[in-house]
Amino acid sequence: MPPIMRRRQNCAMQAAFLTRHGSRETDGCLRKAQFHRDLWCAFTVQNWILDFGRPVVMIFCPLEWFPLNRPSAGDYFHMLYNITTPFLLLKLIERSPKTLPRSAVYLCIITFVMGSSAHLVGDSINHRLLLSGYQLHLSVRENPIMRNLRPQALIDSFELLQYYDESLGHCMWSVPLFLILFLYFTGCFTIVKSEKKMPVSAWLLLGPSGLYYWYLVTEGQIFIPFIFTFFAMTATVMHQKRKGFLPDSNGLFLLYSFSISLVLVTVWVVYLWKDAVLRKKYPGVMYIPEPWALYTLHLRDKHMPLAD
């Protein structure tokens, strides 16, 4: 068959496919969907610098530069993170081939900012306590610096602070974050064969991205929303595959990043499974120790002098 006739036949088959499955869903899948190299690179770099680098900068900056009664360098990193992350998420949604529900996106962004702001305050005080000898691998009441605190009712206030930081704050920013990523992922499907492969830049960013999601899940204690998002993404792939769609390069990058993170979380849990001290803080089946709890348990005294 001549090449021209073959191309015409393929176009006719594609048109019939679109008619059978509905134009609204397939219009987005046929748009040119290139890998968003600039956004994914910016997202990965700002996550590593502003999120992971935040406590590192705070620990190694001299106390004379940032007194304990003033915002630390890590706090400024956190403030910048609360601005750049919603901006990058909105830019990511703008480039989605599929039109996503605006109300859901706006509500997620608003909730994300509220949660990350609550986490900013709690995390800031928490790291100041760390400089005073607070041990993250112990509960609030078991910490030595809390035992001599008077009046004892102040311990309840610190437990409330930890609740806003570790529970409510983490929940309010992690759930909207994963929901936005999932909404974006639902539009990352195509029937164009050339768009089903990841470029070299995507493979280069895959390792740092997957490693960061491991840190996010373990340090933020947000395994449940993470695993539900991963299962939802997997189910979406299976559902779309029956219709003839497969993830494009952006969808594959997100799916592979989550897969790498899940493998790393599994290795992390297995490695620390028999740690008796961490087991006491994280009882039950959901045993996922925080990296900074491991740091205060085994490494902190070797690297960080405590404040007077």
GROMACS .gro file of C-alpha atoms in nm:
model
  308
    1MET     CA    1   0.000   0.000   0.000
    2PRO     CA    2   0.146   0.346  -0.090
    3PRO     CA    3   0.247   0.565   0.207
    4ILE     CA    4  -0.014   0.832   0.123
    5MET     CA    5  -0.298   0.578   0.121
    6ARG     CA    6  -0.170   0.431   0.450
    7ARG     CA    7  -0.174   0.772   0.616
    8ARG     CA    8  -0.527   0.841   0.493
    9GLN     CA    9  -0.641   0.507   0.627
   10ASN     CA   10  -0.485   0.581   0.967
   11CYS     CA   11  -0.658   0.919   0.979
   12ALA     CA   12  -0.992   0.759   0.897
   13MET     CA   13  -0.946   0.499   1.170
   14GLN     CA   14  -0.851   0.773   1.416
   15ALA     CA   15  -1.161   0.976   1.327
   16ALA     CA   16  -1.381   0.673   1.381
   17PHE     CA   17  -1.211   0.616   1.714
   18LEU     CA   18  -1.285   0.974   1.821
   19THR     CA   19  -1.649   0.947   1.723
   20ARG     CA   20  -1.691   0.625   1.917
   21HIS     CA   21  -1.533   0.752   2.241
   22GLY     CA   22  -1.660   1.112   2.243
   23SER     CA   23  -1.491   1.428   2.123
   24ARG     CA   24  -1.461   1.608   2.459
   25GLU     CA   25  -1.240   1.342   2.618
   26THR     CA   26  -1.028   1.275   2.314
   27ASP     CA   27  -0.975   1.637   2.208
   28GLY     CA   28  -0.741   1.686   2.502
   29CYS     CA   29  -0.563   1.359   2.432
   30LEU     CA   30  -0.489   1.462   2.072
   31ARG     CA   31  -0.340   1.800   2.162
   32LYS     CA   32   0.034   1.834   2.133
   33ALA     CA   33   0.156   1.738   2.484
   34GLN     CA   34   0.528   1.800   2.520
   35PHE     CA   35   0.722   1.722   2.835
   36HIS     CA   36   0.710   2.024   3.065
   37ARG     CA   37   1.083   2.030   3.125
   38ASP     CA   38   1.092   2.381   3.269
   39LEU     CA   39   0.810   2.326   3.520
   40TRP     CA   40   0.924   1.984   3.638
   41CYS     CA   41   1.281   2.108   3.675
   42ALA     CA   42   1.168   2.415   3.871
   43PHE     CA   43   0.937   2.200   4.082
   44THR     CA   44   1.215   1.954   4.168
   45VAL     CA   45   1.477   2.220   4.241
   46GLN     CA   46   1.251   2.429   4.462
   47ASN     CA   47   1.137   2.118   4.651
   48TRP     CA   48   1.493   2.017   4.731
   49ILE     CA   49   1.614   2.368   4.818
   50LEU     CA   50   1.312   2.519   4.993
   51ASP     CA   51   1.167   2.208   5.156
   52PHE     CA   52   1.447   1.960   5.220
   53GLY     CA   53   1.709   2.234   5.250
   54ARG     CA   54   1.503   2.431   5.500
   55PRO     CA   55   1.598   2.240   5.819
   56VAL     CA   56   1.952   2.185   5.690
   57VAL     CA   57   2.010   2.559   5.650
   58MET     CA   58   1.858   2.630   5.992
   59ILE     CA   59   2.084   2.377   6.163
   60PHE     CA   60   2.411   2.489   6.007
   61CYS     CA   61   2.353   2.867   6.018
   62PRO     CA   62   2.516   3.027   6.324
   63LEU     CA   63   2.271   3.119   6.599
   64GLU     CA   64   2.413   3.472   6.605
   65TRP     CA   65   2.272   3.535   6.258
   66PHE     CA   66   1.917   3.429   6.343
   67PRO     CA   67   1.829   3.460   6.716
   68LEU     CA   68   1.574   3.216   6.854
   69ASN     CA   69   1.316   3.493   6.898
   70ARG     CA   70   1.332   3.590   6.529
   71PRO     CA   71   1.254   3.402   6.204
   72SER     CA   72   1.534   3.170   6.100
   73ALA     CA   73   1.678   3.113   5.753
   74GLY     CA   74   1.463   2.801   5.731
   75ASP     CA   75   1.151   3.008   5.802
   76TYR     CA   76   1.227   3.234   5.508
   77PHE     CA   77   1.277   2.924   5.293
   78HIS     CA   78   0.938   2.799   5.411
   79MET     CA   79   0.769   3.132   5.332
   80LEU     CA   80   0.913   3.125   4.982
   81TYR     CA   81   0.802   2.762   4.943
   82ASN     CA   82   0.444   2.864   5.034
   83ILE     CA   83   0.453   3.111   4.744
   84THR     CA   84   0.637   2.921   4.472
   85THR     CA   85   0.462   2.584   4.513
   86PRO     CA   86   0.105   2.712   4.452
   87PHE     CA   87   0.237   2.917   4.160
   88LEU     CA   88   0.404   2.615   3.998
   89LEU     CA   89   0.096   2.399   4.061
   90LEU     CA   90  -0.124   2.657   3.888
   91LYS     CA   91   0.116   2.676   3.593
   92LEU     CA   92   0.111   2.296   3.574
   93ILE     CA   93  -0.268   2.294   3.567
   94GLU     CA   94  -0.265   2.560   3.293
   95ARG     CA   95  -0.062   2.330   3.068
   96SER     CA   96  -0.286   2.029   3.120
   97PRO     CA   97  -0.424   1.906   2.786
   98LYS     CA   98  -0.752   1.839   2.966
   99THR     CA   99  -0.975   2.113   3.105
  100LEU     CA  100  -0.984   2.054   3.480
  101PRO     CA  101  -1.257   2.173   3.722
  102ARG     CA  102  -1.154   2.521   3.829
  103SER     CA  103  -1.348   2.522   4.155
  104ALA     CA  104  -1.173   2.206   4.273
  105VAL     CA  105  -0.832   2.347   4.177
  106TYR     CA  106  -0.894   2.677   4.356
  107LEU     CA  107  -1.018   2.505   4.671
  108CYS     CA  108  -0.712   2.279   4.670
  109ILE     CA  109  -0.476   2.575   4.632
  110ILE     CA  110  -0.648   2.771   4.913
  111THR     CA  111  -0.641   2.470   5.145
  112PHE     CA  112  -0.279   2.400   5.055
  113VAL     CA  113  -0.175   2.756   5.147
  114MET     CA  114  -0.366   2.738   5.477
  115GLY     CA  115  -0.212   2.403   5.569
  116SER     CA  116   0.141   2.501   5.473
  117SER     CA  117   0.108   2.827   5.669
  118ALA     CA  118  -0.003   2.638   5.982
  119HIS     CA  119   0.286   2.399   5.927
  120LEU     CA  120   0.523   2.696   5.894
  121VAL     CA  121   0.446   2.821   6.246
  122GLY     CA  122   0.455   2.478   6.410
  123ASP     CA  123   0.768   2.370   6.225
  124SER     CA  124   0.948   2.693   6.310
  125ILE     CA  125   0.895   2.649   6.686
  126ASN     CA  126   0.966   2.278   6.658
  127HIS     CA  127   1.311   2.341   6.512
  128ARG     CA  128   1.388   2.599   6.779
  129LEU     CA  129   1.312   2.333   7.036
  130LEU     CA  130   1.548   2.108   6.842
  131LEU     CA  131   1.829   2.358   6.898
  132SER     CA  132   1.751   2.348   7.271
  133GLY     CA  133   1.783   1.971   7.296
  134TYR     CA  134   1.438   1.852   7.185
  135GLN     CA  135   1.448   1.494   7.058
  136LEU     CA  136   1.225   1.417   6.761
  137HIS     CA  137   1.235   1.043   6.819
  138LEU     CA  138   1.048   1.091   7.150
  139SER     CA  139   0.697   1.213   7.215
  140VAL     CA  140   0.636   1.560   7.363
  141ARG     CA  141   0.585   1.440   7.721
  142GLU     CA  142   0.883   1.201   7.707
  143ASN     CA  143   1.130   1.471   7.603
  144PRO     CA  144   1.379   1.560   7.879
  145ILE     CA  145   1.337   1.937   7.825
  146MET     CA  146   0.962   1.902   7.886
  147ARG     CA  147   0.977   1.705   8.210
  148ASN     CA  148   1.089   2.003   8.419
  149LEU     CA  149   0.858   2.250   8.249
  150ARG     CA  150   0.640   2.451   8.489
  151PRO     CA  151   0.348   2.474   8.502
  152GLN     CA  152   0.276   2.128   8.363
  153ALA     CA  153  -0.019   2.265   8.167
  154LEU     CA  154   0.230   2.420   7.925
  155ILE     CA  155   0.301   2.070   7.795
  156ASP     CA  156  -0.057   2.057   7.669
  157SER     CA  157   0.012   2.371   7.467
  158PHE     CA  158   0.318   2.212   7.309
  159GLU     CA  159   0.114   1.902   7.227
  160LEU     CA  160  -0.144   2.126   7.061
  161LEU     CA  161   0.135   2.293   6.867
  162GLN     CA  162   0.262   1.953   6.753
  163TYR     CA  163  -0.092   1.859   6.647
  164TYR     CA  164  -0.118   2.168   6.428
  165ASP     CA  165   0.227   2.097   6.284
  166GLU     CA  166   0.238   1.719   6.243
  167SER     CA  167  -0.129   1.628   6.197
  168LEU     CA  168  -0.357   1.911   6.086
  169GLY     CA  169  -0.095   2.111   5.897
  170HIS     CA  170   0.046   1.809   5.714
  171CYS     CA  171  -0.302   1.689   5.623
  172MET     CA  172  -0.417   2.029   5.494
  173TRP     CA  173  -0.122   2.070   5.258
  174SER     CA  174  -0.054   1.708   5.155
  175VAL     CA  175  -0.409   1.610   5.055
  176PRO     CA  176  -0.463   1.913   4.824
  177LEU     CA  177  -0.113   1.868   4.680
  178PHE     CA  178  -0.172   1.505   4.585
  179LEU     CA  179  -0.524   1.584   4.464
  180ILE     CA  180  -0.395   1.852   4.227
  181LEU     CA  181  -0.127   1.619   4.097
  182PHE     CA  182  -0.388   1.349   4.042
  183LEU     CA  183  -0.624   1.590   3.861
  184TYR     CA  184  -0.334   1.690   3.639
  185PHE     CA  185  -0.247   1.325   3.582
  186THR     CA  186  -0.599   1.249   3.453
  187GLY     CA  187  -0.528   1.477   3.157
  188CYS     CA  188  -0.190   1.321   3.073
  189PHE     CA  189  -0.312   1.055   2.827
  190THR     CA  190  -0.266   1.029   2.453
  191ILE     CA  191  -0.312   0.799   2.157
  192VAL     CA  192  -0.018   0.954   1.970
  193LYS     CA  193   0.262   0.697   1.976
  194SER     CA  194   0.549   0.948   1.976
  195GLU     CA  195   0.421   1.109   2.299
  196LYS     CA  196   0.422   0.784   2.500
  197LYS     CA  197   0.797   0.795   2.565
  198MET     CA  198   0.990   1.008   2.813
  199PRO     CA  199   1.270   1.232   2.682
  200VAL     CA  200   1.621   1.227   2.824
  201SER     CA  201   1.549   1.530   3.045
  202ALA     CA  202   1.263   1.342   3.210
  203TRP     CA  203   1.486   1.045   3.291
  204LEU     CA  204   1.746   1.280   3.442
  205LEU     CA  205   1.484   1.441   3.669
  206LEU     CA  206   1.324   1.110   3.764
  207GLY     CA  207   1.576   1.015   4.035
  208PRO     CA  208   1.570   1.347   4.226
  209SER     CA  209   1.192   1.364   4.193
  210GLY     CA  210   1.132   1.011   4.325
  211LEU     CA  211   1.381   1.064   4.608
  212TYR     CA  212   1.208   1.386   4.712
  213TYR     CA  213   0.867   1.218   4.726
  214TRP     CA  214   1.026   0.956   4.954
  215TYR     CA  215   1.141   1.236   5.186
  216LEU     CA  216   0.800   1.404   5.166
  217VAL     CA  217   0.614   1.086   5.257
  218THR     CA  218   0.843   0.978   5.540
  219GLU     CA  219   0.914   1.315   5.700
  220GLY     CA  220   0.559   1.442   5.653
  221GLN     CA  221   0.402   1.114   5.770
  222ILE     CA  222   0.160   1.128   5.477
  223PHE     CA  223   0.182   0.772   5.348
  224ILE     CA  224  -0.196   0.723   5.343
  225PRO     CA  225  -0.279   1.012   5.102
  226PHE     CA  226   0.028   0.919   4.898
  227ILE     CA  227  -0.065   0.553   4.855
  228PHE     CA  228  -0.428   0.637   4.778
  229THR     CA  229  -0.308   0.879   4.509
  230PHE     CA  230  -0.078   0.615   4.364
  231PHE     CA  231  -0.360   0.358   4.356
  232ALA     CA  232  -0.592   0.614   4.193
  233MET     CA  233  -0.328   0.687   3.928
  234THR     CA  234  -0.281   0.316   3.861
  235ALA     CA  235  -0.656   0.261   3.833
  236THR     CA  236  -0.682   0.557   3.595
  237VAL     CA  237  -0.412   0.407   3.372
  238MET     CA  238  -0.597   0.074   3.360
  239HIS     CA  239  -0.927   0.247   3.285
  240GLN     CA  240  -0.785   0.465   3.008
  241LYS     CA  241  -0.594   0.174   2.858
  242ARG     CA  242  -0.923  -0.001   2.782
  243LYS     CA  243  -1.019   0.303   2.574
  244GLY     CA  244  -0.693   0.299   2.383
  245PHE     CA  245  -0.516   0.577   2.576
  246LEU     CA  246  -0.177   0.556   2.745
  247PRO     CA  247   0.009   0.807   2.968
  248ASP     CA  248   0.212   1.069   2.783
  249SER     CA  249   0.562   1.174   2.891
  250ASN     CA  250   0.433   1.394   3.175
  251GLY     CA  251   0.204   1.122   3.304
  252LEU     CA  252   0.482   0.863   3.288
  253PHE     CA  253   0.718   1.096   3.474
  254LEU     CA  254   0.467   1.145   3.756
  255LEU     CA  255   0.379   0.775   3.773
  256TYR     CA  256   0.742   0.661   3.773
  257SER     CA  257   0.832   0.920   4.039
  258PHE     CA  258   0.563   0.781   4.269
  259SER     CA  259   0.674   0.426   4.194
  260ILE     CA  260   1.036   0.501   4.285
  261SER     CA  261   0.919   0.672   4.603
  262LEU     CA  262   0.710   0.369   4.702
  263VAL     CA  263   1.009   0.138   4.655
  264LEU     CA  264   1.230   0.370   4.864
  265VAL     CA  265   0.970   0.390   5.142
  266THR     CA  266   0.953   0.010   5.151
  267VAL     CA  267   1.333  -0.020   5.175
  268TRP     CA  268   1.338   0.249   5.447
  269VAL     CA  269   1.081   0.068   5.659
  270VAL     CA  270   1.252  -0.268   5.622
  271TYR     CA  271   1.591  -0.119   5.716
  272LEU     CA  272   1.455   0.039   6.039
  273TRP     CA  273   1.203  -0.233   6.122
  274LYS     CA  274   1.389  -0.356   6.433
  275ASP     CA  275   1.482  -0.016   6.579
  276ALA     CA  276   1.336  -0.037   6.931
  277VAL     CA  277   1.342   0.339   7.004
  278LEU     CA  278   1.169   0.439   6.681
  279ARG     CA  279   0.925   0.152   6.722
  280LYS     CA  280   0.812   0.308   7.050
  281LYS     CA  281   0.729   0.641   6.884
  282TYR     CA  282   0.566   0.484   6.576
  283PRO     CA  283   0.365   0.188   6.714
  284GLY     CA  284   0.126  -0.023   6.513
  285VAL     CA  285   0.125  -0.139   6.153
  286MET     CA  286   0.183   0.207   6.001
  287TYR     CA  287   0.551   0.219   6.091
  288ILE     CA  288   0.727   0.482   5.881
  289PRO     CA  289   0.998   0.665   6.079
  290GLU     CA  290   1.086   1.025   6.000
  291PRO     CA  291   1.438   1.090   5.867
  292TRP     CA  292   1.489   1.377   6.113
  293ALA     CA  293   1.382   1.151   6.401
  294LEU     CA  294   1.660   0.916   6.296
  295TYR     CA  295   1.893   1.215   6.283
  296THR     CA  296   1.821   1.326   6.642
  297LEU     CA  297   1.850   0.966   6.762
  298HIS     CA  298   2.187   0.876   6.610
  299LEU     CA  299   2.357   1.175   6.445
  300ARG     CA  300   2.255   1.506   6.603
  301ASP     CA  301   2.515   1.513   6.884
  302LYS     CA  302   2.796   1.469   6.631
  303HIS     CA  303   2.703   1.764   6.409
  304MET     CA  304   2.501   2.027   6.596
  305PRO     CA  305   2.584   2.219   6.914
  306LEU     CA  306   2.284   2.293   7.134
  307ALA     CA  307   2.172   2.641   7.228
  308ASP     CA  308   2.214   2.755   7.585
   0.00000   0.00000   0.00000
